[in-house]
Amino acid sequence: MFLFHLNQICSYIIEGRVCYLTMCDRSYPKKLAFQYLEDLKNEFERVNGSQIETAARPYAFIKFDTYIQKTKKLYLDTRTQRNIAKLNDELYEVHQIMTRNVQEVLGVGEKLDQVSEMSSRLTSDTRIYADKAKDLNRQAFIRKYAPVAIVIGVVIILFWAKNKIW
């Protein structure tokens, strides 16, 4: 059973069959807490990695406590140059990721502009096509029915002329 004080948070990393856990004040930077756990994890795997699967008793790695205590002292004061540098490194990585994301969004925006331009061209080409289709339909109609209309017109004129003359 875990009991937490309201002003504390619990951070943990589970890697393989090992859980790395720390509790700290809410005001302590989460990134620094996870960096502490990462340091512990890396050192533990380096020193004891081959022995993890064969551990038979609960305190098989009690010697590792000296490293834990030494590292804990390094991370206690969040204002030390080392911890500030770690936070700045994390911040720089986040900044790089955000910059890449913004560049990708801008790239997508440029592609959207190209698609919009292509759409506008397609719309105007569609109007031109529709106008040309109407002209072609009109020309086909004229070619199909003009000879018949001419013949009917000539016949009507002949009947009219015949009626006028007689």
PDB file of N, CA, C and O in Angstrom, residues 146-164:
ATOM      1  N   ALA A 146     -28.802  21.718 -90.459  1.00  0.00           N
ATOM      2  CA  ALA A 146     -28.702  22.798 -91.444  1.00  0.00           C
ATOM      3  C   ALA A 146     -29.098  22.338 -92.849  1.00  0.00           C
ATOM      4  O   ALA A 146     -29.885  23.017 -93.522  1.00  0.00           O
ATOM      5  N   PRO A 147     -28.604  21.188 -93.334  1.00  0.00           N
ATOM      6  CA  PRO A 147     -29.018  20.771 -94.673  1.00  0.00           C
ATOM      7  C   PRO A 147     -30.536  20.564 -94.764  1.00  0.00           C
ATOM      8  O   PRO A 147     -31.175  20.961 -95.754  1.00  0.00           O
ATOM      9  N   VAL A 148     -31.133  19.980 -93.737  1.00  0.00           N
ATOM     10  CA  VAL A 148     -32.573  19.751 -93.728  1.00  0.00           C
ATOM     11  C   VAL A 148     -33.297  21.093 -93.713  1.00  0.00           C
ATOM     12  O   VAL A 148     -34.291  21.295 -94.455  1.00  0.00           O
ATOM     13  N   ALA A 149     -32.826  22.048 -92.920  1.00  0.00           N
ATOM     14  CA  ALA A 149     -33.445  23.367 -92.838  1.00  0.00           C
ATOM     15  C   ALA A 149     -33.315  24.101 -94.174  1.00  0.00           C
ATOM     16  O   ALA A 149     -34.264  24.782 -94.612  1.00  0.00           O
ATOM     17  N   ILE A 150     -32.171  23.951 -94.839  1.00  0.00           N
ATOM     18  CA  ILE A 150     -31.975  24.603 -96.132  1.00  0.00           C
ATOM     19  C   ILE A 150     -32.945  24.024 -97.166  1.00  0.00           C
ATOM     20  O   ILE A 150     -33.587  24.756 -97.925  1.00  0.00           O
ATOM     21  N   VAL A 151     -33.056  22.694 -97.171  1.00  0.00           N
ATOM     22  CA  VAL A 151     -33.963  22.042 -98.112  1.00  0.00           C
ATOM     23  C   VAL A 151     -35.398  22.475 -97.837  1.00  0.00           C
ATOM     24  O   VAL A 151     -36.156  22.835 -98.766  1.00  0.00           O
ATOM     25  N   ILE A 152     -35.808  22.486 -96.583  1.00  0.00           N
ATOM     26  CA  ILE A 152     -37.164  22.909 -96.234  1.00  0.00           C
ATOM     27  C   ILE A 152     -37.348  24.376 -96.606  1.00  0.00           C
ATOM     28  O   ILE A 152     -38.402  24.767 -97.141  1.00  0.00           O
ATOM     29  N   GLY A 153     -36.356  25.213 -96.368  1.00  0.00           N
ATOM     30  CA  GLY A 153     -36.436  26.627 -96.719  1.00  0.00           C
ATOM     31  C   GLY A 153     -36.573  26.818 -98.224  1.00  0.00           C
ATOM     32  O   GLY A 153     -37.378  27.638 -98.696  1.00  0.00           O
ATOM     33  N   VAL A 154     -35.804  26.067 -98.995  1.00  0.00           N
ATOM     34  CA  VAL A 154     -35.889  26.165-100.458  1.00  0.00           C
ATOM     35  C   VAL A 154     -37.270  25.724-100.938  1.00  0.00           C
ATOM     36  O   VAL A 154     -37.889  26.358-101.803  1.00  0.00           O
ATOM     37  N   VAL A 155     -37.772  24.636-100.349  1.00  0.00           N
ATOM     38  CA  VAL A 155     -39.098  24.141-100.730  1.00  0.00           C
ATOM     39  C   VAL A 155     -40.152  25.187-100.392  1.00  0.00           C
ATOM     40  O   VAL A 155     -41.058  25.454-101.195  1.00  0.00           O
ATOM     41  N   ILE A 156     -40.075  25.804 -99.235  1.00  0.00           N
ATOM     42  CA  ILE A 156     -41.040  26.829 -98.838  1.00  0.00           C
ATOM     43  C   ILE A 156     -40.949  28.020 -99.791  1.00  0.00           C
ATOM     44  O   ILE A 156     -41.969  28.560-100.221  1.00  0.00           O
ATOM     45  N   ILE A 157     -39.735  28.428-100.127  1.00  0.00           N
ATOM     46  CA  ILE A 157     -39.573  29.555-101.051  1.00  0.00           C
ATOM     47  C   ILE A 157     -40.148  29.199-102.425  1.00  0.00           C
ATOM     48  O   ILE A 157     -40.815  30.022-103.066  1.00  0.00           O
ATOM     49  N   LEU A 158     -39.889  27.981-102.840  1.00  0.00           N
ATOM     50  CA  LEU A 158     -40.437  27.555-104.142  1.00  0.00           C
ATOM     51  C   LEU A 158     -41.966  27.558-104.109  1.00  0.00           C
ATOM     52  O   LEU A 158     -42.617  27.990-105.074  1.00  0.00           O
ATOM     53  N   PHE A 159     -42.559  27.042-103.043  1.00  0.00           N
ATOM     54  CA  PHE A 159     -44.025  27.064-102.946  1.00  0.00           C
ATOM     55  C   PHE A 159     -44.534  28.488-102.891  1.00  0.00           C
ATOM     56  O   PHE A 159     -45.542  28.817-103.509  1.00  0.00           O
ATOM     57  N   TRP A 160     -43.877  29.330-102.179  1.00  0.00           N
ATOM     58  CA  TRP A 160     -44.283  30.730-102.059  1.00  0.00           C
ATOM     59  C   TRP A 160     -44.171  31.419-103.422  1.00  0.00           C
ATOM     60  O   TRP A 160     -45.053  32.149-103.855  1.00  0.00           O
ATOM     61  N   ALA A 161     -43.017  31.137-104.076  1.00  0.00           N
ATOM     62  CA  ALA A 161     -42.809  31.748-105.389  1.00  0.00           C
ATOM     63  C   ALA A 161     -43.840  31.213-106.388  1.00  0.00           C
ATOM     64  O   ALA A 161     -44.348  31.941-107.244  1.00  0.00           O
ATOM     65  N   LYS A 162     -44.125  29.947-106.328  1.00  0.00           N
ATOM     66  CA  LYS A 162     -45.081  29.323-107.240  1.00  0.00           C
ATOM     67  C   LYS A 162     -46.470  29.942-107.006  1.00  0.00           C
ATOM     68  O   LYS A 162     -47.203  30.228-107.959  1.00  0.00           O
ATOM     69  N   ASN A 163     -46.816  30.149-105.761  1.00  0.00           N
ATOM     70  CA  ASN A 163     -48.129  30.741-105.427  1.00  0.00           C
ATOM     71  C   ASN A 163     -48.177  32.217-105.847  1.00  0.00           C
ATOM     72  O   ASN A 163     -49.237  32.714-106.198  1.00  0.00           O
ATOM     73  N   LYS A 164     -47.094  32.911-105.807  1.00  0.00           N
ATOM     74  CA  LYS A 164     -47.043  34.320-106.168  1.00  0.00           C
ATOM     75  C   LYS A 164     -47.132  34.458-107.701  1.00  0.00           C
ATOM     76  O   LYS A 164     -47.752  35.386-108.197  1.00  0.00           O
TER      77      LYS A 164
END
